[in-house]
Structure formats: C-alpha cells, structure tokens
PDB file of C-alpha atoms in Angstrom:
ATOM      1  CA  MET A   1      37.364  -7.159   3.899  1.00  0.00           C
ATOM      2  CA  SER A   2      38.726 -10.386   2.368  1.00  0.00           C
ATOM      3  CA  MET A   3      36.857 -13.706   1.626  1.00  0.00           C
ATOM      4  CA  THR A   4      38.362 -17.204   1.915  1.00  0.00           C
ATOM      5  CA  VAL A   5      37.337 -19.264  -1.109  1.00  0.00           C
ATOM      6  CA  GLY A   6      39.754 -22.296  -1.184  1.00  0.00           C
ATOM      7  CA  PRO A   7      38.371 -25.115   1.101  1.00  0.00           C
ATOM      8  CA  SER A   8      34.791 -23.788   1.440  1.00  0.00           C
ATOM      9  CA  ALA A   9      33.846 -24.272  -2.258  1.00  0.00           C
ATOM     10  CA  PRO A  10      34.114 -28.132  -2.364  1.00  0.00           C
ATOM     11  CA  LEU A  11      32.372 -28.355   1.037  1.00  0.00           C
ATOM     12  CA  SER A  12      29.423 -26.409  -0.221  1.00  0.00           C
ATOM     13  CA  VAL A  13      29.177 -28.708  -3.255  1.00  0.00           C
ATOM     14  CA  GLN A  14      29.220 -31.755  -0.982  1.00  0.00           C
ATOM     15  CA  ALA A  15      26.635 -30.130   1.241  1.00  0.00           C
ATOM     16  CA  ARG A  16      24.383 -29.565  -1.764  1.00  0.00           C
ATOM     17  CA  LYS A  17      24.831 -33.202  -2.822  1.00  0.00           C
ATOM     18  CA  ARG A  18      23.984 -34.392   0.688  1.00  0.00           C
ATOM     19  CA  LYS A  19      20.920 -32.157   0.775  1.00  0.00           C
ATOM     20  CA  LYS A  20      19.818 -33.434  -2.625  1.00  0.00           C
ATOM     21  CA  PHE A  21      20.347 -37.031  -1.482  1.00  0.00           C
ATOM     22  CA  TRP A  22      18.333 -36.584   1.703  1.00  0.00           C
ATOM     23  CA  ASN A  23      15.611 -34.723  -0.188  1.00  0.00           C
ATOM     24  CA  SER A  24      15.382 -37.588  -2.698  1.00  0.00           C
ATOM     25  CA  LEU A  25      15.428 -40.157   0.097  1.00  0.00           C
ATOM     26  CA  GLY A  26      12.734 -38.292   2.003  1.00  0.00           C
ATOM     27  CA  LEU A  27      10.586 -38.052  -1.113  1.00  0.00           C
ATOM     28  CA  GLY A  28      11.041 -41.755  -1.790  1.00  0.00           C
ATOM     29  CA  LEU A  29      10.163 -42.670   1.791  1.00  0.00           C
ATOM     30  CA  LEU A  30       7.116 -40.440   1.608  1.00  0.00           C
ATOM     31  CA  PHE A  31       5.835 -42.289  -1.458  1.00  0.00           C
ATOM     32  CA  VAL A  32       6.437 -45.750   0.023  1.00  0.00           C
ATOM     33  CA  SER A  33       5.247 -44.776   3.498  1.00  0.00           C
ATOM     34  CA  PRO A  34       1.740 -46.361   3.111  1.00  0.00           C
ATOM     35  CA  TRP A  35       3.311 -49.714   2.260  1.00  0.00           C
ATOM     36  CA  LEU A  36       6.076 -49.253   4.854  1.00  0.00           C
ATOM     37  CA  ILE A  37       3.613 -48.468   7.660  1.00  0.00           C
ATOM     38  CA  GLY A  38       1.426 -51.412   6.643  1.00  0.00           C
ATOM     39  CA  PHE A  39       4.415 -53.756   6.509  1.00  0.00           C
ATOM     40  CA  LEU A  40       5.730 -52.685   9.913  1.00  0.00           C
ATOM     41  CA  THR A  41       2.375 -52.732  11.726  1.00  0.00           C
ATOM     42  CA  LEU A  42       0.535 -55.569   9.950  1.00  0.00           C
ATOM     43  CA  THR A  43       3.382 -57.955   9.099  1.00  0.00           C
ATOM     44  CA  LEU A  44       6.655 -57.382  10.944  1.00  0.00           C
ATOM     45  CA  TYR A  45       5.172 -56.523  14.365  1.00  0.00           C
ATOM     46  CA  PRO A  46       2.679 -59.462  14.421  1.00  0.00           C
ATOM     47  CA  PHE A  47       5.436 -61.773  13.176  1.00  0.00           C
ATOM     48  CA  PHE A  48       7.801 -61.078  16.062  1.00  0.00           C
ATOM     49  CA  SER A  49       5.081 -60.505  18.672  1.00  0.00           C
ATOM     50  CA  SER A  50       3.709 -63.997  17.914  1.00  0.00           C
ATOM     51  CA  LEU A  51       7.137 -65.394  18.749  1.00  0.00           C
ATOM     52  CA  TYR A  52       6.986 -63.664  22.145  1.00  0.00           C
ATOM     53  CA  TYR A  53       3.392 -64.793  22.806  1.00  0.00           C
ATOM     54  CA  SER A  54       4.334 -68.397  21.999  1.00  0.00           C
ATOM     55  CA  PHE A  55       6.259 -68.368  25.302  1.00  0.00           C
ATOM     56  CA  THR A  56       3.359 -66.896  27.259  1.00  0.00           C
ATOM     57  CA  SER A  57      -0.111 -67.680  28.520  1.00  0.00           C
ATOM     58  CA  TYR A  58      -2.263 -65.079  26.788  1.00  0.00           C
ATOM     59  CA  ASN A  59      -6.028 -64.863  26.280  1.00  0.00           C
ATOM     60  CA  ILE A  60      -6.329 -61.277  24.912  1.00  0.00           C
ATOM     61  CA  LEU A  61      -8.431 -60.131  27.895  1.00  0.00           C
ATOM     62  CA  SER A  62      -5.575 -60.225  30.428  1.00  0.00           C
ATOM     63  CA  PRO A  63      -1.864 -59.402  30.116  1.00  0.00           C
ATOM     64  CA  ALA A  64       0.420 -62.089  28.755  1.00  0.00           C
ATOM     65  CA  ARG A  65       2.211 -64.171  31.406  1.00  0.00           C
ATOM     66  CA  TRP A  66       5.643 -65.641  30.609  1.00  0.00           C
ATOM     67  CA  ILE A  67       5.621 -69.464  30.897  1.00  0.00           C
ATOM     68  CA  GLY A  68       8.702 -70.370  28.860  1.00  0.00           C
ATOM     69  CA  LEU A  69       8.438 -73.579  26.822  1.00  0.00           C
ATOM     70  CA  GLU A  70       5.214 -74.805  28.463  1.00  0.00           C
ATOM     71  CA  ASN A  71       3.085 -74.292  25.325  1.00  0.00           C
ATOM     72  CA  TYR A  72       5.502 -76.347  23.236  1.00  0.00           C
ATOM     73  CA  GLN A  73       5.613 -79.095  25.889  1.00  0.00           C
ATOM     74  CA  LYS A  74       1.799 -79.257  25.983  1.00  0.00           C
ATOM     75  CA  LEU A  75       1.663 -79.619  22.214  1.00  0.00           C
ATOM     76  CA  MET A  76       3.748 -82.790  22.371  1.00  0.00           C
ATOM     77  CA  SER A  77       1.060 -84.495  24.503  1.00  0.00           C
ATOM     78  CA  ASP A  78      -1.964 -82.999  22.714  1.00  0.00           C
ATOM     79  CA  THR A  79      -3.767 -85.791  20.824  1.00  0.00           C
ATOM     80  CA  LYS A  80      -5.735 -83.358  18.653  1.00  0.00           C
ATOM     81  CA  PHE A  81      -2.497 -81.604  17.706  1.00  0.00           C
ATOM     82  CA  MET A  82      -0.998 -84.930  16.629  1.00  0.00           C
ATOM     83  CA  ALA A  83      -4.179 -85.783  14.703  1.00  0.00           C
ATOM     84  CA  SER A  84      -4.011 -82.441  12.895  1.00  0.00           C
ATOM     85  CA  ILE A  85      -0.406 -83.138  11.872  1.00  0.00           C
ATOM     86  CA  GLY A  86      -1.362 -86.580  10.560  1.00  0.00           C
ATOM     87  CA  ASN A  87      -4.327 -85.198   8.604  1.00  0.00           C
ATOM     88  CA  THR A  88      -2.231 -82.399   7.098  1.00  0.00           C
ATOM     89  CA  LEU A  89       0.590 -84.738   6.057  1.00  0.00           C
ATOM     90  CA  TYR A  90      -1.920 -87.204   4.547  1.00  0.00           C
ATOM     91  CA  TYR A  91      -3.509 -84.381   2.583  1.00  0.00           C
ATOM     92  CA  THR A  92      -0.155 -82.948   1.432  1.00  0.00           C
ATOM     93  CA  VAL A  93       1.413 -86.251   0.392  1.00  0.00           C
ATOM     94  CA  ILE A  94      -1.557 -87.107  -1.859  1.00  0.00           C
ATOM     95  CA  ALA A  95      -2.912 -83.723  -2.983  1.00  0.00           C
ATOM     96  CA  VAL A  96       0.374 -82.145  -4.114  1.00  0.00           C
ATOM     97  CA  PRO A  97       1.720 -84.961  -6.371  1.00  0.00           C
ATOM     98  CA  LEU A  98      -1.791 -85.574  -7.720  1.00  0.00           C
ATOM     99  CA  GLY A  99      -2.139 -81.873  -8.510  1.00  0.00           C
ATOM    100  CA  VAL A 100       1.218 -81.781 -10.312  1.00  0.00           C
ATOM    101  CA  VAL A 101       0.445 -84.891 -12.394  1.00  0.00           C
ATOM    102  CA  LEU A 102      -3.026 -83.583 -13.268  1.00  0.00           C
ATOM    103  CA  ALA A 103      -1.663 -80.144 -14.198  1.00  0.00           C
ATOM    104  CA  VAL A 104       1.082 -81.594 -16.429  1.00  0.00           C
ATOM    105  CA  SER A 105      -1.408 -83.942 -18.115  1.00  0.00           C
ATOM    106  CA  LEU A 106      -3.904 -81.157 -18.831  1.00  0.00           C
ATOM    107  CA  ALA A 107      -1.154 -78.811 -20.034  1.00  0.00           C
ATOM    108  CA  LEU A 108       0.078 -81.462 -22.477  1.00  0.00           C
ATOM    109  CA  LEU A 109      -3.495 -81.946 -23.708  1.00  0.00           C
ATOM    110  CA  TYR A 110      -4.142 -78.230 -24.159  1.00  0.00           C
ATOM    111  CA  ASN A 111      -0.788 -77.837 -25.925  1.00  0.00           C
ATOM    112  CA  GLN A 112      -2.112 -79.933 -28.788  1.00  0.00           C
ATOM    113  CA  LYS A 113      -3.920 -78.339 -31.710  1.00  0.00           C
ATOM    114  CA  LEU A 114      -7.412 -79.483 -30.799  1.00  0.00           C
ATOM    115  CA  PRO A 115     -10.728 -77.785 -31.649  1.00  0.00           C
ATOM    116  CA  GLY A 116     -12.064 -75.569 -28.859  1.00  0.00           C
ATOM    117  CA  ASN A 117      -8.708 -75.257 -27.132  1.00  0.00           C
ATOM    118  CA  ARG A 118      -9.082 -71.532 -26.444  1.00  0.00           C
ATOM    119  CA  LEU A 119     -12.518 -72.048 -24.896  1.00  0.00           C
ATOM    120  CA  PHE A 120     -11.271 -74.868 -22.652  1.00  0.00           C
ATOM    121  CA  ARG A 121      -8.254 -72.811 -21.561  1.00  0.00           C
ATOM    122  CA  THR A 122     -10.595 -70.003 -20.542  1.00  0.00           C
ATOM    123  CA  LEU A 123     -13.003 -72.325 -18.732  1.00  0.00           C
ATOM    124  CA  MET A 124     -10.088 -73.945 -16.921  1.00  0.00           C
ATOM    125  CA  TYR A 125      -9.293 -70.634 -15.242  1.00  0.00           C
ATOM    126  CA  VAL A 126     -12.869 -69.977 -14.074  1.00  0.00           C
ATOM    127  CA  PRO A 127     -12.569 -71.996 -10.816  1.00  0.00           C
ATOM    128  CA  LEU A 128      -9.723 -69.716  -9.716  1.00  0.00           C
ATOM    129  CA  ILE A 129     -11.962 -66.650  -9.677  1.00  0.00           C
ATOM    130  CA  VAL A 130     -14.655 -68.391  -7.621  1.00  0.00           C
ATOM    131  CA  PRO A 131     -14.336 -67.513  -3.903  1.00  0.00           C
ATOM    132  CA  PRO A 132     -13.117 -70.458  -1.771  1.00  0.00           C
ATOM    133  CA  VAL A 133     -16.269 -70.339   0.370  1.00  0.00           C
ATOM    134  CA  ALA A 134     -18.501 -70.654  -2.708  1.00  0.00           C
ATOM    135  CA  THR A 135     -16.301 -73.486  -3.972  1.00  0.00           C
ATOM    136  CA  ALA A 136     -16.635 -75.337  -0.663  1.00  0.00           C
ATOM    137  CA  LEU A 137     -20.433 -74.912  -0.637  1.00  0.00           C
ATOM    138  CA  LEU A 138     -20.676 -76.112  -4.232  1.00  0.00           C
ATOM    139  CA  TRP A 139     -18.645 -79.256  -3.494  1.00  0.00           C
ATOM    140  CA  GLN A 140     -20.573 -79.824  -0.297  1.00  0.00           C
ATOM    141  CA  TRP A 141     -23.657 -80.221  -2.491  1.00  0.00           C
ATOM    142  CA  ILE A 142     -21.802 -82.402  -5.030  1.00  0.00           C
ATOM    143  CA  PHE A 143     -20.687 -84.745  -2.217  1.00  0.00           C
ATOM    144  CA  ASN A 144     -24.109 -84.811  -0.556  1.00  0.00           C
ATOM    145  CA  PRO A 145     -24.952 -88.545  -0.205  1.00  0.00           C
ATOM    146  CA  GLN A 146     -28.713 -88.050  -0.730  1.00  0.00           C
ATOM    147  CA  VAL A 147     -29.103 -85.288  -3.329  1.00  0.00           C
ATOM    148  CA  GLY A 148     -25.516 -84.777  -4.506  1.00  0.00           C
ATOM    149  CA  LEU A 149     -24.411 -84.926  -8.131  1.00  0.00           C
ATOM    150  CA  LEU A 150     -21.561 -87.398  -7.623  1.00  0.00           C
ATOM    151  CA  ASN A 151     -23.579 -90.177  -5.998  1.00  0.00           C
ATOM    152  CA  ALA A 152     -26.341 -89.658  -8.569  1.00  0.00           C
ATOM    153  CA  LEU A 153     -23.819 -90.262 -11.375  1.00  0.00           C
ATOM    154  CA  LEU A 154     -22.382 -93.294  -9.575  1.00  0.00           C
ATOM    155  CA  ALA A 155     -25.899 -94.699  -9.130  1.00  0.00           C
ATOM    156  CA  ARG A 156     -26.409 -94.595 -12.915  1.00  0.00           C
ATOM    157  CA  ILE A 157     -23.594 -97.131 -13.326  1.00  0.00           C
ATOM    158  CA  GLY A 158     -24.783 -99.243 -10.420  1.00  0.00           C
ATOM    159  CA  VAL A 159     -22.316 -98.011  -7.800  1.00  0.00           C
ATOM    160  CA  VAL A 160     -23.504 -97.002  -4.346  1.00  0.00           C
ATOM    161  CA  GLY A 161     -21.452 -93.986  -3.368  1.00  0.00           C
ATOM    162  CA  PRO A 162     -20.124 -93.415   0.133  1.00  0.00           C
ATOM    163  CA  THR A 163     -21.260 -90.604   2.387  1.00  0.00           C
ATOM    164  CA  TRP A 164     -18.087 -88.711   1.412  1.00  0.00           C
ATOM    165  CA  LEU A 165     -17.769 -85.788   3.818  1.00  0.00           C
ATOM    166  CA  GLY A 166     -19.787 -87.659   6.464  1.00  0.00           C
ATOM    167  CA  ASP A 167     -17.460 -90.662   6.437  1.00  0.00           C
ATOM    168  CA  PRO A 168     -14.097 -90.345   8.251  1.00  0.00           C
ATOM    169  CA  HIS A 169     -12.533 -92.701   5.704  1.00  0.00           C
ATOM    170  CA  TRP A 170     -13.631 -90.580   2.722  1.00  0.00           C
ATOM    171  CA  SER A 171     -13.645 -87.035   4.104  1.00  0.00           C
ATOM    172  CA  LYS A 172      -9.958 -86.295   3.447  1.00  0.00           C
ATOM    173  CA  ILE A 173     -10.192 -87.899  -0.009  1.00  0.00           C
ATOM    174  CA  SER A 174     -13.146 -85.596  -0.706  1.00  0.00           C
ATOM    175  CA  LEU A 175     -11.084 -82.540   0.263  1.00  0.00           C
ATOM    176  CA  ILE A 176      -8.207 -83.749  -1.920  1.00  0.00           C
ATOM    177  CA  ILE A 177     -10.644 -83.935  -4.854  1.00  0.00           C
ATOM    178  CA  ILE A 178     -11.825 -80.399  -4.062  1.00  0.00           C
ATOM    179  CA  ALA A 179      -8.197 -79.228  -4.096  1.00  0.00           C
ATOM    180  CA  GLN A 180      -7.841 -80.344  -7.727  1.00  0.00           C
ATOM    181  CA  TRP A 181     -10.635 -77.905  -8.646  1.00  0.00           C
ATOM    182  CA  GLY A 182      -8.052 -75.088  -8.634  1.00  0.00           C
ATOM    183  CA  VAL A 183      -5.482 -76.808 -10.821  1.00  0.00           C
ATOM    184  CA  GLY A 184      -6.103 -74.342 -13.669  1.00  0.00           C
ATOM    185  CA  GLY A 185      -3.493 -71.835 -12.483  1.00  0.00           C
ATOM    186  CA  SER A 186      -0.740 -74.469 -12.574  1.00  0.00           C
ATOM    187  CA  VAL A 187      -1.929 -75.647 -15.995  1.00  0.00           C
ATOM    188  CA  LEU A 188      -1.544 -72.161 -17.448  1.00  0.00           C
ATOM    189  CA  LEU A 189       2.013 -71.851 -16.116  1.00  0.00           C
ATOM    190  CA  LEU A 190       2.940 -75.262 -17.519  1.00  0.00           C
ATOM    191  CA  LEU A 191       1.272 -74.465 -20.828  1.00  0.00           C
ATOM    192  CA  ALA A 192       3.434 -71.354 -21.165  1.00  0.00           C
ATOM    193  CA  ALA A 193       6.524 -73.428 -20.345  1.00  0.00           C
ATOM    194  CA  LEU A 194       5.567 -76.097 -22.881  1.00  0.00           C
ATOM    195  CA  GLN A 195       5.226 -73.542 -25.647  1.00  0.00           C
ATOM    196  CA  ASP A 196       8.702 -72.264 -24.829  1.00  0.00           C
ATOM    197  CA  VAL A 197      10.450 -75.641 -25.261  1.00  0.00           C
ATOM    198  CA  PRO A 198      12.965 -75.282 -28.152  1.00  0.00           C
ATOM    199  CA  ARG A 199      11.710 -77.142 -31.257  1.00  0.00           C
ATOM    200  CA  PRO A 200      15.241 -78.223 -32.344  1.00  0.00           C
ATOM    201  CA  LEU A 201      15.417 -80.443 -29.256  1.00  0.00           C
ATOM    202  CA  TYR A 202      12.407 -82.444 -30.443  1.00  0.00           C
ATOM    203  CA  GLU A 203      13.847 -82.636 -33.968  1.00  0.00           C
ATOM    204  CA  ALA A 204      17.152 -83.945 -32.617  1.00  0.00           C
ATOM    205  CA  ALA A 205      15.287 -86.520 -30.494  1.00  0.00           C
ATOM    206  CA  GLU A 206      13.291 -87.690 -33.531  1.00  0.00           C
ATOM    207  CA  ILE A 207      16.506 -88.128 -35.538  1.00  0.00           C
ATOM    208  CA  ASP A 208      17.779 -90.328 -32.701  1.00  0.00           C
ATOM    209  CA  GLY A 209      14.618 -92.452 -32.997  1.00  0.00           C
ATOM    210  CA  ALA A 210      12.832 -91.216 -29.844  1.00  0.00           C
ATOM    211  CA  ASN A 211       9.129 -92.007 -29.508  1.00  0.00           C
ATOM    212  CA  LEU A 212       6.542 -89.827 -27.758  1.00  0.00           C
ATOM    213  CA  TRP A 213       7.332 -91.174 -24.291  1.00  0.00           C
ATOM    214  CA  HIS A 214      11.092 -90.699 -24.760  1.00  0.00           C
ATOM    215  CA  LYS A 215      10.556 -87.131 -25.967  1.00  0.00           C
ATOM    216  CA  PHE A 216       8.377 -86.393 -22.934  1.00  0.00           C
ATOM    217  CA  VAL A 217      10.852 -87.872 -20.435  1.00  0.00           C
ATOM    218  CA  HIS A 218      14.078 -86.610 -21.962  1.00  0.00           C
ATOM    219  CA  VAL A 219      13.007 -83.297 -23.547  1.00  0.00           C
ATOM    220  CA  THR A 220       9.665 -81.979 -22.302  1.00  0.00           C
ATOM    221  CA  LEU A 221       9.929 -82.820 -18.627  1.00  0.00           C
ATOM    222  CA  PRO A 222      13.472 -81.435 -18.131  1.00  0.00           C
ATOM    223  CA  MET A 223      12.556 -78.232 -19.996  1.00  0.00           C
ATOM    224  CA  ILE A 224       9.475 -77.554 -17.839  1.00  0.00           C
ATOM    225  CA  SER A 225      11.107 -78.756 -14.598  1.00  0.00           C
ATOM    226  CA  PRO A 226      11.603 -75.199 -13.169  1.00  0.00           C
ATOM    227  CA  VAL A 227       7.837 -74.631 -13.407  1.00  0.00           C
ATOM    228  CA  VAL A 228       7.150 -78.067 -11.905  1.00  0.00           C
ATOM    229  CA  LEU A 229       9.422 -77.102  -9.007  1.00  0.00           C
ATOM    230  CA  PHE A 230       7.538 -73.833  -8.523  1.00  0.00           C
ATOM    231  CA  ILE A 231       4.063 -75.404  -8.475  1.00  0.00           C
ATOM    232  CA  SER A 232       5.334 -78.196  -6.204  1.00  0.00           C
ATOM    233  CA  ILE A 233       6.671 -75.760  -3.606  1.00  0.00           C
ATOM    234  CA  THR A 234       3.632 -73.487  -3.702  1.00  0.00           C
ATOM    235  CA  GLY A 235       1.426 -76.592  -3.530  1.00  0.00           C
ATOM    236  CA  ILE A 236       3.247 -77.851  -0.429  1.00  0.00           C
ATOM    237  CA  ILE A 237       2.992 -74.465   1.282  1.00  0.00           C
ATOM    238  CA  ASN A 238      -0.726 -74.166   0.473  1.00  0.00           C
ATOM    239  CA  SER A 239      -1.396 -77.747   1.596  1.00  0.00           C
ATOM    240  CA  PHE A 240       0.262 -77.134   4.939  1.00  0.00           C
ATOM    241  CA  GLN A 241      -2.119 -74.206   5.415  1.00  0.00           C
ATOM    242  CA  VAL A 242      -5.340 -75.771   4.084  1.00  0.00           C
ATOM    243  CA  PHE A 243      -8.213 -74.208   6.002  1.00  0.00           C
ATOM    244  CA  THR A 244     -11.222 -72.707   4.213  1.00  0.00           C
ATOM    245  CA  GLU A 245     -12.691 -75.826   2.584  1.00  0.00           C
ATOM    246  CA  ALA A 246     -12.182 -77.916   5.737  1.00  0.00           C
ATOM    247  CA  PHE A 247     -13.737 -75.181   7.876  1.00  0.00           C
ATOM    248  CA  ILE A 248     -16.820 -74.851   5.648  1.00  0.00           C
ATOM    249  CA  VAL A 249     -17.571 -78.537   5.037  1.00  0.00           C
ATOM    250  CA  SER A 250     -17.053 -79.508   8.693  1.00  0.00           C
ATOM    251  CA  GLY A 251     -18.753 -76.472  10.192  1.00  0.00           C
ATOM    252  CA  GLY A 252     -15.471 -75.471  11.816  1.00  0.00           C
ATOM    253  CA  GLU A 253     -15.316 -78.664  13.913  1.00  0.00           C
ATOM    254  CA  GLY A 254     -12.896 -80.746  11.830  1.00  0.00           C
ATOM    255  CA  GLY A 255     -15.212 -83.754  11.839  1.00  0.00           C
ATOM    256  CA  PRO A 256     -16.239 -86.437  11.440  1.00  0.00           C
ATOM    257  CA  VAL A 257     -14.056 -87.936  14.186  1.00  0.00           C
ATOM    258  CA  ASN A 258     -11.393 -85.229  13.661  1.00  0.00           C
ATOM    259  CA  SER A 259     -10.752 -86.560  10.159  1.00  0.00           C
ATOM    260  CA  THR A 260     -10.705 -83.042   8.645  1.00  0.00           C
ATOM    261  CA  LEU A 261      -9.054 -81.370  11.608  1.00  0.00           C
ATOM    262  CA  PHE A 262      -6.121 -79.920   9.694  1.00  0.00           C
ATOM    263  CA  TYR A 263      -3.295 -78.003  11.330  1.00  0.00           C
ATOM    264  CA  SER A 264      -4.539 -74.521  10.408  1.00  0.00           C
ATOM    265  CA  LEU A 265      -8.079 -75.356  11.496  1.00  0.00           C
ATOM    266  CA  TYR A 266      -6.897 -76.552  14.914  1.00  0.00           C
ATOM    267  CA  LEU A 267      -4.704 -73.447  15.205  1.00  0.00           C
ATOM    268  CA  PHE A 268      -7.757 -71.305  14.442  1.00  0.00           C
ATOM    269  CA  GLN A 269      -9.818 -73.142  17.067  1.00  0.00           C
ATOM    270  CA  GLN A 270      -7.168 -72.609  19.737  1.00  0.00           C
ATOM    271  CA  GLY A 271      -6.630 -68.948  18.889  1.00  0.00           C
ATOM    272  CA  PHE A 272     -10.092 -67.647  18.074  1.00  0.00           C
ATOM    273  CA  ARG A 273     -12.513 -70.086  19.708  1.00  0.00           C
ATOM    274  CA  TYR A 274     -10.742 -70.799  23.003  1.00  0.00           C
ATOM    275  CA  PHE A 275      -8.566 -67.627  22.995  1.00  0.00           C
ATOM    276  CA  HIS A 276      -5.417 -69.617  23.751  1.00  0.00           C
ATOM    277  CA  MET A 277      -3.298 -67.111  21.867  1.00  0.00           C
ATOM    278  CA  GLY A 278      -0.012 -68.266  23.348  1.00  0.00           C
ATOM    279  CA  TYR A 279      -0.779 -71.882  22.433  1.00  0.00           C
ATOM    280  CA  ALA A 280      -1.865 -70.875  18.926  1.00  0.00           C
ATOM    281  CA  SER A 281       1.280 -68.754  18.502  1.00  0.00           C
ATOM    282  CA  ALA A 282       3.430 -71.760  19.381  1.00  0.00           C
ATOM    283  CA  MET A 283       1.546 -73.789  16.766  1.00  0.00           C
ATOM    284  CA  ALA A 284       2.043 -71.027  14.200  1.00  0.00           C
ATOM    285  CA  TRP A 285       5.797 -70.995  14.769  1.00  0.00           C
ATOM    286  CA  LEU A 286       6.059 -74.767  14.478  1.00  0.00           C
ATOM    287  CA  LEU A 287       4.125 -74.552  11.211  1.00  0.00           C
ATOM    288  CA  PHE A 288       6.456 -71.811   9.983  1.00  0.00           C
ATOM    289  CA  LEU A 289       9.521 -73.916  10.795  1.00  0.00           C
ATOM    290  CA  ALA A 290       8.002 -77.014   9.166  1.00  0.00           C
ATOM    291  CA  VAL A 291       7.226 -75.132   5.951  1.00  0.00           C
ATOM    292  CA  LEU A 292      10.706 -73.580   5.967  1.00  0.00           C
ATOM    293  CA  ILE A 293      12.464 -76.938   6.455  1.00  0.00           C
ATOM    294  CA  VAL A 294      10.405 -78.776   3.825  1.00  0.00           C
ATOM    295  CA  THR A 295      10.893 -75.956   1.330  1.00  0.00           C
ATOM    296  CA  LEU A 296      14.662 -75.956   1.898  1.00  0.00           C
ATOM    297  CA  ILE A 297      14.778 -79.760   1.458  1.00  0.00           C
ATOM    298  CA  VAL A 298      12.872 -79.507  -1.838  1.00  0.00           C
ATOM    299  CA  PHE A 299      15.208 -76.739  -3.007  1.00  0.00           C
ATOM    300  CA  ARG A 300      18.280 -78.757  -2.049  1.00  0.00           C
ATOM    301  CA  THR A 301      17.067 -81.853  -3.898  1.00  0.00           C
ATOM    302  CA  SER A 302      15.919 -79.822  -6.914  1.00  0.00           C
ATOM    303  CA  ALA A 303      19.511 -79.553  -8.172  1.00  0.00           C
ATOM    304  CA  ARG A 304      19.230 -83.236  -9.181  1.00  0.00           C
ATOM    305  CA  TRP A 305      16.141 -82.926 -11.379  1.00  0.00           C
ATOM    306  CA  VAL A 306      15.568 -79.272 -12.271  1.00  0.00           C
ATOM    307  CA  ILE A 307      17.315 -78.020 -15.413  1.00  0.00           C
ATOM    308  CA  TYR A 308      17.740 -74.302 -15.936  1.00  0.00           C
ATOM    309  CA  ASP A 309      20.127 -74.509 -18.903  1.00  0.00           C
ATOM    310  CA  ARG A 310      17.904 -74.517 -22.002  1.00  0.00           C
ATOM    311  CA  SER A 311      20.763 -74.539 -24.532  1.00  0.00           C
TER     312      SER A 311
END
C-alpha cells in the first residue's frame, strides 16, 4: 500500500493555518461580543430604525404607517420648531465663544506661578463631577429673584436684579451663564497645551522685541490652536444638544414664553410626551445633519488658523 505525500503536505499546512486563524478570530469575537451586541442593538439598530420612523406616523402603541416626507413638511410650518432652532442658535453663538475665551483666560492665569495654583486647579474640576441635575437645581436657587444669591449680591451694590429664569429676555442668558460652570474640563486641556509650548519660541520672540500681547497672538495662540479647535467643536455639538439644565429650570415646558425651548427639549416633548415618534425621529435626523454640516465647516476652515507643526 503506497501513500501520496507531494501535494497533500502544503495543503495540510494551509488548513492548519486557516484553522488557527478562524480559532483566533472566534476567540477575539467572543471577547468583544458584549460590546458588539451592545453596539448592534443599542446604537446601530436605533440609528437606522430612527431614519425609517422619520418617514412614518408612529406612536409606539400601533404599527408605524409610512407617510413619506410628511413629518419633514410639517416641521417647516411648526412655529415651536422654528422657535427651538432660534433658541438653540442663540445659545450656541454666545455660549461656545464665551466658553472658549473664558477657558483660555483661566488657563493662562493658572499657567502662571501663583500661590495656591494646585488648589484652584483641583477646585476648577469639581463642577464636572457634579451631576447636571444637581447643577441645574443649584443655579435655579442662585437665580431665584427673591432668595437667590445673585440678586442678593447685586442688591448690595444697589442694583435690582432681573427675575432671570422667569424673564424671557434673561432666561437664555441665565442658561449661558450656567454653561460656563463646566468650563474646567476645557481649562485643563488648554493648561496641558500651554505647558507644552516650546520655550525657544518665546525666547526668539523676546529677541525680536515682542511684548506679552505679541507673544500670546503669535506664539501661544497658534501653539494651542489644535486644542482650541477641539473644545470649539465639542462645545458646538454639546450646545446643539443642550437639554438637562433647560428641562430642570423650566419644568420640562421650555418657558417662559418658549424662551428656553431648545431643540433637544422640543424633540423630547414630541417623542416622549406626545408619543409622536415619527415626528421626533425626523427632528433627530435634521439635528444630526446640522451637527454634521457645522462640524465639517469648522474642520474645513480650521486649516486657516490651526497649526499642527510645532517645529
């Protein structure tokens, strides 16, 4: 009895390699399966199903009914929807630049060798570990026109404070002030960037006769510009989705006179108060597209003012 060895030997080696590959792949998939299952069921499926529901009339209790673009057409004539867009843009246009300027200013201050710097850096991070609901309740008391801290301080210098959250002209300003409460995270990132600015650049600027302002504009700001870009983009995305503080201080209504009815709050009302899931899904997709477009525009324009070359 004879055995054929020639072609079968390399095939068996390849078969062993394939088996080893599939065993390794199976083991890898087994380890990542909790994340994979969560991603597929809790992220990917809701993401695409919301796109489908945005073209339907759906109230959870009955099957979805296909209505095409009707939800999107209704949004164009919805006055509350337009008000929510205006409120969100107002909030974003003021809160984001103000947050960036405040963060850069505080980072420059904390980058100096001042007594108590380490303590202040630690305290600056404390607001970030406070739950948003607790933060909103705390500021609701601060802005209280009768017993609040802010009006009490203003009264000491002879200024009669407004009713803040109860006044449609001051309510969005109040929420913008609350947003600056969490500026500590951006300050820490900028502080790390400031401490990484090459010292020889400052020395060269001083030789050229640069003063403090010139060094900030021509050395510091370009060197920390990638971090400024990052906090600007994350600030824009967060501002477009502002919800918790507005929900708490207005009792979920968006008042007074719809002045705190932000986009996410109105989306929540449509989806989970009135069960207009199709309508809310259409709003969610418009928000997604708006955030995507604005982010791409910021990225495209960043090539003009962000410097990545540190040499």
